[in-house]
Coordinates of C-alpha atoms in Angstrom, one line a residue:
M252 CA -71.1 -95.1 -25.0
S253 CA -71.2 -92.2 -27.5
I254 CA -68.1 -93.5 -29.3
K255 CA -67.6 -96.5 -31.5
Y256 CA -64.5 -97.9 -33.2
I257 CA -65.0 -99.9 -36.4
A258 CA -62.8 -101.9 -38.7
A259 CA -64.5 -100.3 -41.7
H260 CA -62.7 -102.6 -44.2
D261 CA -64.5 -105.5 -42.6
V262 CA -68.0 -104.1 -42.9
K263 CA -69.7 -105.7 -45.9
I264 CA -71.8 -103.4 -48.1
V265 CA -73.5 -103.6 -51.4
L266 CA -73.1 -100.5 -53.5
S267 CA -76.2 -99.0 -55.1
D268 CA -76.0 -97.8 -58.7
K269 CA -75.9 -94.2 -57.5
E270 CA -73.0 -95.0 -55.1
K271 CA -71.1 -96.8 -57.9
A272 CA -71.6 -93.8 -60.2
I273 CA -70.2 -91.4 -57.5
L274 CA -67.1 -93.6 -56.9
I275 CA -66.5 -93.7 -60.7
H276 CA -66.8 -89.9 -60.8
I277 CA -64.2 -89.6 -58.0
D278 CA -61.9 -91.9 -59.8
K279 CA -62.3 -90.0 -63.1
H280 CA -61.7 -86.6 -61.6
L281 CA -59.1 -87.3 -59.0
L282 CA -56.1 -87.2 -61.3
G283 CA -57.4 -83.9 -62.6
C284 CA -57.2 -82.2 -59.3
Q285 CA -53.9 -80.2 -59.2
T286 CA -54.6 -78.3 -56.0
I287 CA -55.8 -79.2 -52.6
D288 CA -58.7 -76.8 -52.9
C289 CA -59.9 -78.6 -56.1
L290 CA -59.7 -82.0 -54.3
M291 CA -61.6 -80.7 -51.3
E292 CA -64.4 -79.2 -53.4
M293 CA -64.8 -82.6 -55.2
L294 CA -64.7 -84.5 -51.9
W295 CA -67.3 -82.1 -50.4
Q296 CA -69.7 -82.4 -53.3
Q297 CA -69.5 -86.2 -53.7
S298 CA -69.5 -87.0 -50.0
R299 CA -72.7 -85.1 -49.4
E300 CA -74.3 -87.4 -51.9
L301 CA -73.3 -90.5 -50.0
V302 CA -73.5 -89.7 -46.2
P303 CA -75.0 -87.0 -44.0
C304 CA -72.6 -84.1 -44.1
N305 CA -72.7 -80.5 -42.9
R306 CA -68.9 -80.3 -42.4
I307 CA -65.9 -82.0 -43.8
G308 CA -62.3 -81.5 -42.7
I309 CA -58.9 -82.9 -43.2
S310 CA -56.2 -82.8 -40.5
F311 CA -52.6 -83.9 -40.8
V312 CA -50.3 -85.7 -38.4
E313 CA -47.3 -83.5 -37.7
N314 CA -44.3 -83.2 -35.4
D315 CA -43.3 -86.8 -35.8
G316 CA -46.7 -88.1 -34.9
I317 CA -47.1 -86.0 -31.8
R318 CA -49.8 -83.6 -32.9
V319 CA -52.6 -83.4 -35.4
T320 CA -53.4 -80.1 -37.1
A321 CA -56.5 -79.0 -38.9
R322 CA -55.6 -77.8 -42.4
L323 CA -58.7 -78.0 -44.6
C324 CA -62.4 -77.7 -44.1
K325 CA -65.7 -77.1 -46.0
T326 CA -69.1 -76.4 -44.4
D327 CA -72.6 -75.4 -45.4
Y328 CA -72.7 -72.8 -42.7
D329 CA -70.6 -69.7 -41.7
N330 CA -70.3 -70.1 -37.9
I331 CA -66.9 -71.9 -38.0
K332 CA -65.1 -72.2 -34.7
L333 CA -62.6 -75.0 -35.3
N334 CA -60.5 -73.2 -37.9
E335 CA -57.7 -74.2 -40.1
G336 CA -54.5 -74.3 -38.0
Y337 CA -56.1 -75.7 -34.9
T338 CA -53.7 -78.2 -33.4
A339 CA -53.9 -80.7 -30.5
G340 CA -51.8 -83.5 -29.0
L341 CA -52.4 -87.1 -30.0
R342 CA -51.0 -88.9 -26.9
N343 CA -54.3 -89.2 -24.9
S344 CA -56.7 -88.5 -27.8
T345 CA -59.6 -90.8 -28.8
L346 CA -58.0 -90.6 -32.3
K347 CA -55.2 -92.9 -31.2
P348 CA -57.0 -96.2 -32.1
L349 CA -57.4 -94.8 -35.6
L350 CA -53.7 -94.4 -35.9
D351 CA -52.6 -97.6 -34.2
E352 CA -55.3 -99.9 -35.6
G353 CA -56.5 -98.2 -38.7
K354 CA -60.1 -98.1 -37.4
A355 CA -62.9 -95.6 -38.1
R356 CA -64.5 -93.7 -35.3
I357 CA -68.2 -92.8 -34.9
I358 CA -69.4 -90.4 -32.3
D359 CA -73.2 -90.5 -32.1
N360 CA -73.6 -87.6 -29.7
L361 CA -70.9 -84.9 -29.4
E362 CA -72.4 -83.4 -26.3
E363 CA -72.3 -86.7 -24.5
H364 CA -68.8 -87.3 -25.7
L365 CA -67.7 -83.9 -24.3
L366 CA -69.1 -84.9 -20.9
Q367 CA -67.0 -88.0 -21.0
N368 CA -64.0 -86.2 -22.3
P369 CA -64.2 -82.6 -20.9
E370 CA -60.6 -81.9 -22.0
S371 CA -61.5 -82.2 -25.7
A372 CA -61.4 -78.6 -26.9
S373 CA -62.1 -79.6 -30.5
T374 CA -65.4 -81.3 -29.5
Q375 CA -66.4 -78.1 -27.7
L376 CA -65.7 -76.1 -30.8
L377 CA -67.7 -78.5 -33.0
I378 CA -70.7 -78.3 -30.6
E379 CA -70.5 -74.5 -30.8
E380 CA -70.8 -74.9 -34.6
G381 CA -74.1 -76.7 -34.0
L382 CA -72.8 -80.2 -34.9
K383 CA -74.2 -83.3 -33.1
S384 CA -72.3 -86.3 -34.5
S385 CA -69.2 -87.2 -36.4
L386 CA -67.5 -89.9 -38.5
T387 CA -63.7 -90.0 -38.6
L388 CA -61.3 -92.2 -40.7
P389 CA -57.6 -92.3 -40.9
L390 CA -55.8 -91.4 -44.1
I391 CA -53.2 -94.1 -44.6
V392 CA -50.6 -94.3 -47.3
D393 CA -48.2 -97.2 -47.5
D394 CA -49.0 -98.2 -43.9
R395 CA -48.3 -94.7 -42.7
A396 CA -51.1 -92.7 -41.1
I397 CA -50.8 -89.2 -42.6
G398 CA -53.9 -87.6 -41.2
F399 CA -57.7 -87.9 -40.7
L400 CA -60.9 -87.3 -42.7
F401 CA -63.6 -85.8 -40.5
I402 CA -67.3 -85.8 -41.6
S403 CA -69.8 -84.2 -39.2
S404 CA -73.6 -83.7 -39.1
K405 CA -76.0 -81.5 -37.3
Q406 CA -78.1 -84.6 -36.5
A407 CA -77.3 -86.9 -33.6
G408 CA -76.7 -90.5 -34.4
A409 CA -76.4 -89.7 -38.1
Y410 CA -73.7 -92.4 -38.9
Q411 CA -74.0 -96.1 -39.3
Y412 CA -71.4 -98.8 -39.9
S413 CA -72.3 -98.8 -43.5
H414 CA -71.5 -95.1 -43.8
A415 CA -68.0 -95.8 -42.3
A416 CA -67.5 -98.6 -44.9
L417 CA -68.6 -96.4 -47.8
V418 CA -66.4 -93.5 -46.8
Q419 CA -63.6 -96.0 -46.3
V420 CA -63.9 -96.8 -50.0
I421 CA -63.5 -93.1 -50.8
V422 CA -60.5 -92.7 -48.4
D423 CA -58.7 -95.6 -50.0
R424 CA -59.0 -93.8 -53.3
I425 CA -57.9 -90.3 -52.2
A426 CA -55.4 -90.7 -49.4
Q427 CA -52.3 -90.9 -51.7
A428 CA -53.5 -87.9 -53.8
V429 CA -54.2 -85.9 -50.6
E430 CA -50.7 -86.5 -49.4
K431 CA -49.1 -85.6 -52.7
I432 CA -51.1 -82.4 -53.3
W433 CA -50.7 -81.2 -49.7
T434 CA -47.0 -81.8 -49.9
I435 CA -46.8 -79.8 -53.1
R436 CA -48.7 -77.0 -51.4
K437 CA -46.3 -77.0 -48.4
L438 CA -43.3 -76.9 -50.7
Q439 CA -44.8 -74.0 -52.6
Q440 CA -45.5 -72.1 -49.4
A441 CA -42.0 -72.9 -48.2
R442 CA -40.6 -71.6 -51.4
T443 CA -42.6 -68.4 -51.1
D444 CA -41.5 -67.9 -47.5
Y445 CA -37.9 -68.5 -48.5
M446 CA -38.1 -66.0 -51.3
Q447 CA -39.7 -63.4 -49.0
L448 CA -37.0 -63.9 -46.5
L449 CA -34.3 -63.7 -49.2
G450 CA -35.9 -60.5 -50.4
F451 CA -35.9 -59.0 -46.9
I452 CA -32.3 -59.9 -46.2
A453 CA -31.2 -58.6 -49.6
H454 CA -33.1 -55.3 -49.1
E455 CA -31.7 -54.8 -45.6
M456 CA -28.1 -55.4 -47.0
K457 CA -28.5 -53.1 -50.0
S458 CA -28.7 -49.8 -48.2
P459 CA -25.6 -50.1 -45.9
L460 CA -23.6 -51.5 -48.8
A461 CA -24.6 -48.6 -51.0
A462 CA -23.8 -46.2 -48.2
A463 CA -20.3 -47.7 -47.8
M464 CA -19.6 -47.3 -51.5
T465 CA -20.7 -43.7 -51.4
L466 CA -18.5 -42.9 -48.4
G467 CA -15.6 -44.7 -50.1
H468 CA -16.0 -42.8 -53.3
T469 CA -16.2 -39.5 -51.3
Y470 CA -12.8 -40.3 -49.8
L471 CA -11.2 -41.6 -53.0
E472 CA -12.2 -38.4 -54.9
G473 CA -10.7 -36.2 -52.2
Y474 CA -13.8 -34.6 -50.8
L475 CA -12.7 -35.3 -47.3
G476 CA -9.3 -33.6 -47.6
E477 CA -5.8 -34.9 -48.1
T478 CA -5.6 -38.6 -48.9
D479 CA -3.1 -41.2 -47.8
P480 CA -1.7 -43.5 -50.6
L481 CA -2.1 -46.6 -48.4
A482 CA -5.6 -45.7 -47.4
L483 CA -6.5 -45.0 -51.1
D484 CA -5.5 -48.6 -52.0
T485 CA -7.3 -50.1 -49.0
I486 CA -10.5 -48.1 -49.4
G487 CA -10.4 -48.7 -53.2
K488 CA -10.5 -52.4 -52.5
M489 CA -13.4 -51.9 -50.1
V490 CA -15.3 -50.0 -52.7
R491 CA -14.7 -52.7 -55.3
V492 CA -15.8 -55.5 -53.0
S493 CA -18.9 -53.4 -51.9
G494 CA -19.7 -53.0 -55.6
Y495 CA -19.6 -56.7 -56.2
L496 CA -21.8 -57.3 -53.1
V497 CA -24.3 -54.7 -54.2
N498 CA -24.6 -56.4 -57.6
M499 CA -25.1 -59.8 -56.0
V500 CA -27.7 -58.4 -53.6
N501 CA -29.5 -56.8 -56.5
N502 CA -29.7 -60.2 -58.2
Y503 CA -31.0 -61.9 -55.1
L504 CA -33.5 -59.1 -54.6
G505 CA -34.5 -59.4 -58.2
L506 CA -35.0 -63.2 -57.9
S507 CA -37.1 -62.7 -54.8
R508 CA -39.3 -60.1 -56.4
L509 CA -39.6 -62.2 -59.6
E510 CA -40.6 -65.4 -57.7
T511 CA -43.1 -63.7 -55.4
G512 CA -44.7 -61.8 -58.2
E513 CA -43.5 -58.4 -56.9
M514 CA -41.2 -57.7 -59.9
K515 CA -43.5 -55.8 -62.3
Y516 CA -42.6 -54.5 -65.7
K517 CA -43.5 -50.8 -65.6
P518 CA -42.4 -49.2 -68.9
T519 CA -41.9 -45.5 -69.5
E520 CA -41.8 -43.9 -72.9
D521 CA -38.9 -41.9 -74.3
V522 CA -36.2 -43.3 -72.0
K523 CA -32.8 -42.2 -73.2
F524 CA -30.8 -45.4 -73.3
L525 CA -27.3 -43.9 -73.1
S526 CA -27.8 -41.2 -70.4
E527 CA -30.5 -42.9 -68.3
V528 CA -29.6 -46.5 -68.6
F529 CA -26.0 -47.2 -69.8
D530 CA -24.2 -44.4 -68.0
V531 CA -25.8 -45.3 -64.7
A532 CA -25.0 -49.0 -65.2
W533 CA -21.4 -48.2 -66.0
D534 CA -21.0 -46.1 -62.8
T535 CA -22.1 -49.2 -60.9
V536 CA -19.6 -51.6 -62.4
E537 CA -16.6 -49.4 -63.2
A538 CA -14.9 -50.5 -60.0
R539 CA -14.9 -54.1 -61.2
Y540 CA -13.1 -53.0 -64.3
L541 CA -10.5 -51.1 -62.3
E542 CA -9.9 -54.1 -60.1
R543 CA -9.3 -56.4 -63.0
S544 CA -7.5 -53.8 -65.2
N545 CA -10.1 -54.2 -67.9
Q546 CA -10.7 -51.4 -70.3
L547 CA -14.1 -50.3 -71.6
S548 CA -14.0 -49.7 -75.3
F549 CA -17.4 -48.2 -76.0
K550 CA -18.5 -47.4 -79.5
R551 CA -20.9 -44.7 -78.5
P552 CA -23.3 -43.3 -81.0
T553 CA -23.3 -39.5 -81.6
S554 CA -26.9 -39.2 -80.5
D555 CA -28.9 -40.9 -77.7
I556 CA -31.5 -43.5 -78.5
A557 CA -35.0 -43.3 -77.1
I558 CA -36.9 -46.5 -76.2
T559 CA -39.9 -47.5 -74.1
A560 CA -38.4 -49.3 -71.1
D561 CA -38.6 -50.0 -67.4
V562 CA -35.5 -48.0 -66.5
G563 CA -34.7 -49.9 -63.3
L564 CA -35.0 -53.3 -64.8
L565 CA -33.1 -52.4 -68.0
R566 CA -30.3 -51.0 -65.9
M567 CA -30.1 -54.3 -64.0
A568 CA -29.8 -56.2 -67.3
I569 CA -27.0 -53.9 -68.6
I570 CA -25.2 -54.1 -65.3
N571 CA -25.3 -57.9 -65.4
L572 CA -23.8 -58.0 -68.9
L573 CA -21.1 -55.5 -68.2
D574 CA -20.2 -57.1 -64.9
N575 CA -20.1 -60.6 -66.4
A576 CA -17.8 -59.3 -69.2
A577 CA -15.2 -58.3 -66.7
K578 CA -15.8 -61.2 -64.3
Y579 CA -15.4 -63.9 -66.9
G580 CA -12.9 -62.0 -69.1
Y581 CA -9.1 -62.2 -68.9
E582 CA -7.4 -59.5 -66.8
N583 CA -6.0 -56.5 -68.6
T584 CA -8.1 -57.0 -71.7
P585 CA -10.6 -54.7 -73.4
V586 CA -14.3 -55.1 -73.2
E587 CA -15.9 -54.0 -76.4
V588 CA -19.3 -52.4 -76.1
S589 CA -21.5 -50.8 -78.7
A590 CA -25.0 -49.3 -79.0
S591 CA -26.6 -48.5 -82.3
F592 CA -29.9 -47.7 -83.9
N593 CA -31.0 -50.0 -86.8
K594 CA -34.4 -49.8 -88.5
G595 CA -36.4 -49.0 -85.3
H596 CA -34.3 -51.3 -83.1
L597 CA -31.7 -50.6 -80.4
I598 CA -28.8 -53.0 -80.8
F599 CA -26.6 -53.3 -77.7
K600 CA -23.5 -55.6 -77.8
V601 CA -21.0 -56.6 -75.1
K602 CA -17.9 -58.6 -76.1
N603 CA -15.0 -59.7 -74.0
E604 CA -11.8 -61.7 -74.3
G605 CA -12.1 -64.5 -71.8
F606 CA -13.2 -68.0 -71.0
G607 CA -16.2 -68.0 -73.3
F608 CA -18.5 -71.1 -73.6
T609 CA -19.3 -74.0 -75.9
E610 CA -22.3 -74.4 -78.1
E611 CA -23.7 -77.0 -75.7
Q612 CA -23.2 -74.7 -72.7
S613 CA -24.9 -71.8 -74.4
Q614 CA -28.2 -73.7 -74.1
K615 CA -27.9 -73.4 -70.3
L616 CA -26.8 -69.8 -70.1
F617 CA -30.2 -68.2 -69.2
K618 CA -31.4 -70.9 -66.8
R619 CA -31.8 -70.0 -63.1
F620 CA -28.8 -70.8 -60.9
S621 CA -26.9 -72.1 -64.0
R622 CA -23.1 -71.5 -63.7
L623 CA -20.8 -72.7 -66.5
Q624 CA -17.4 -74.0 -65.7
Q625 CA -14.6 -73.4 -68.2
P626 CA -10.9 -74.2 -67.5
G627 CA -9.4 -71.4 -65.5
S628 CA -12.7 -69.9 -64.3
E629 CA -13.0 -72.0 -61.2
D630 CA -12.3 -69.1 -58.9
R631 CA -15.0 -66.9 -60.4
K632 CA -17.8 -66.6 -57.9
G633 CA -21.4 -66.0 -59.0
T634 CA -25.0 -66.7 -58.1
G635 CA -26.1 -68.0 -61.5
L636 CA -28.9 -65.5 -61.4
G637 CA -27.6 -62.6 -63.5
L638 CA -28.2 -63.9 -67.0
Y639 CA -31.5 -65.5 -65.9
L640 CA -32.8 -62.1 -64.7
T641 CA -31.4 -60.4 -67.8
W642 CA -33.2 -62.8 -70.1
W643 CA -36.5 -62.2 -68.2
I644 CA -36.1 -58.4 -68.3
I645 CA -35.3 -58.3 -72.0
D646 CA -38.2 -60.7 -72.7
K647 CA -40.5 -58.3 -70.8
H648 CA -39.3 -55.5 -73.1
N649 CA -40.4 -57.7 -76.1
G650 CA -36.7 -57.9 -77.0
A651 CA -34.3 -60.7 -77.7
I652 CA -30.9 -61.6 -76.3
T653 CA -28.5 -63.8 -78.3
T654 CA -25.0 -65.1 -77.8
Q655 CA -21.9 -66.0 -79.7
S656 CA -18.7 -67.4 -78.3
E657 CA -15.5 -69.3 -79.0
A658 CA -14.6 -71.3 -75.9
G659 CA -11.3 -70.1 -74.3
Q660 CA -11.2 -66.9 -76.4
W661 CA -14.2 -64.6 -76.4
A662 CA -17.9 -64.2 -75.8
E663 CA -20.4 -61.7 -77.1
F664 CA -24.0 -60.9 -75.9
T665 CA -26.4 -59.0 -78.1
I666 CA -29.6 -57.3 -77.0
D667 CA -32.2 -56.3 -79.6
L668 CA -34.9 -54.0 -78.3
P669 CA -37.8 -52.9 -80.7
G670 CA -39.5 -49.5 -80.8
A671 CA -36.3 -47.4 -80.7
L672 CA -35.9 -43.8 -82.1
P673 CA -32.9 -41.6 -82.4
V674 CA -32.8 -38.5 -80.2
F675 CA -32.0 -35.3 -81.9
D676 CA -31.1 -32.5 -79.5

């Protein structure tokens, strides 16, 4: 028979000084491995010092124990046929005793094993890589078999029982770390996939919503002919709701771009803050103010202020502050806004009469998904992203954003951007 199953824990071995030193090295560096690639590299280097090894791979049990999937591999050759992602069923596999009994498996001759198990596609692939024999051990954590460690050689009959026992000592050390680091990697990938999906959905929603707003404004402003009072009221509400949705979509799109690394700070010199940033931002949120009967009280400087800025990002930050001032302000109250030039800095302030926040709550304002609850504000819907994105944007501009508030009465946000110059027409 080309295949042997061994209770590796029961094999008695006496470790040499070299083997002891390698195990100490593994223990010492295991906790320092923060990624699965780091762990695999260490395992690859140290295992080759202990046992014959031309290929090492880790596969994980998935789909509730039904399948095993190759996820990681290192070789000293390039002709890889059994790639990461290869998957196979476990039901009739010769791996079953490893799962059921925790045993190690030695295959002395892969070609002979394939003759006895012609349905084994994985064996065929390993033979095509030039491998002749293999040693496999289960990765067990808290009596759960999470996967397998495969070590293979280009020499037939390369593995003895002592090799299985020695690798078992390594496996006992690394199994828990492998599971933890692999789980983190899967969570990171799931997060990336989620953010990419979120970005796709937000992007697909943005264009039709913007088109609906444009069509609504076209009707409201009389460009389509005579207007009906009832239609004006209804379409006005549609435009306001669309404006809210556009702002929400922009925040989700911003979060997606930020988390996936696609949101880049691309500054342009001599950006006119009032005409290129504020006025465009105000056009975006004006419908919110009409809906809540808030009045913009803007202390506008006599001349524009030039700054170095990423226009798109800075608009997003100003939109978020203006929108929040109306959303969390009392109806039919003014929102006081000012922009000024002071010793090379642009100072932009937004102050409302509204729910405000406490000193303790102010510490959470710029955290992602943080939403503050003040008495009376329970019906205010939000994503908890606007201020987080605003903080990130202002930070990228080497600026600062600060807050003041008296709970239940008012709140004020101040942006301070350096490198400003007055514009003289």
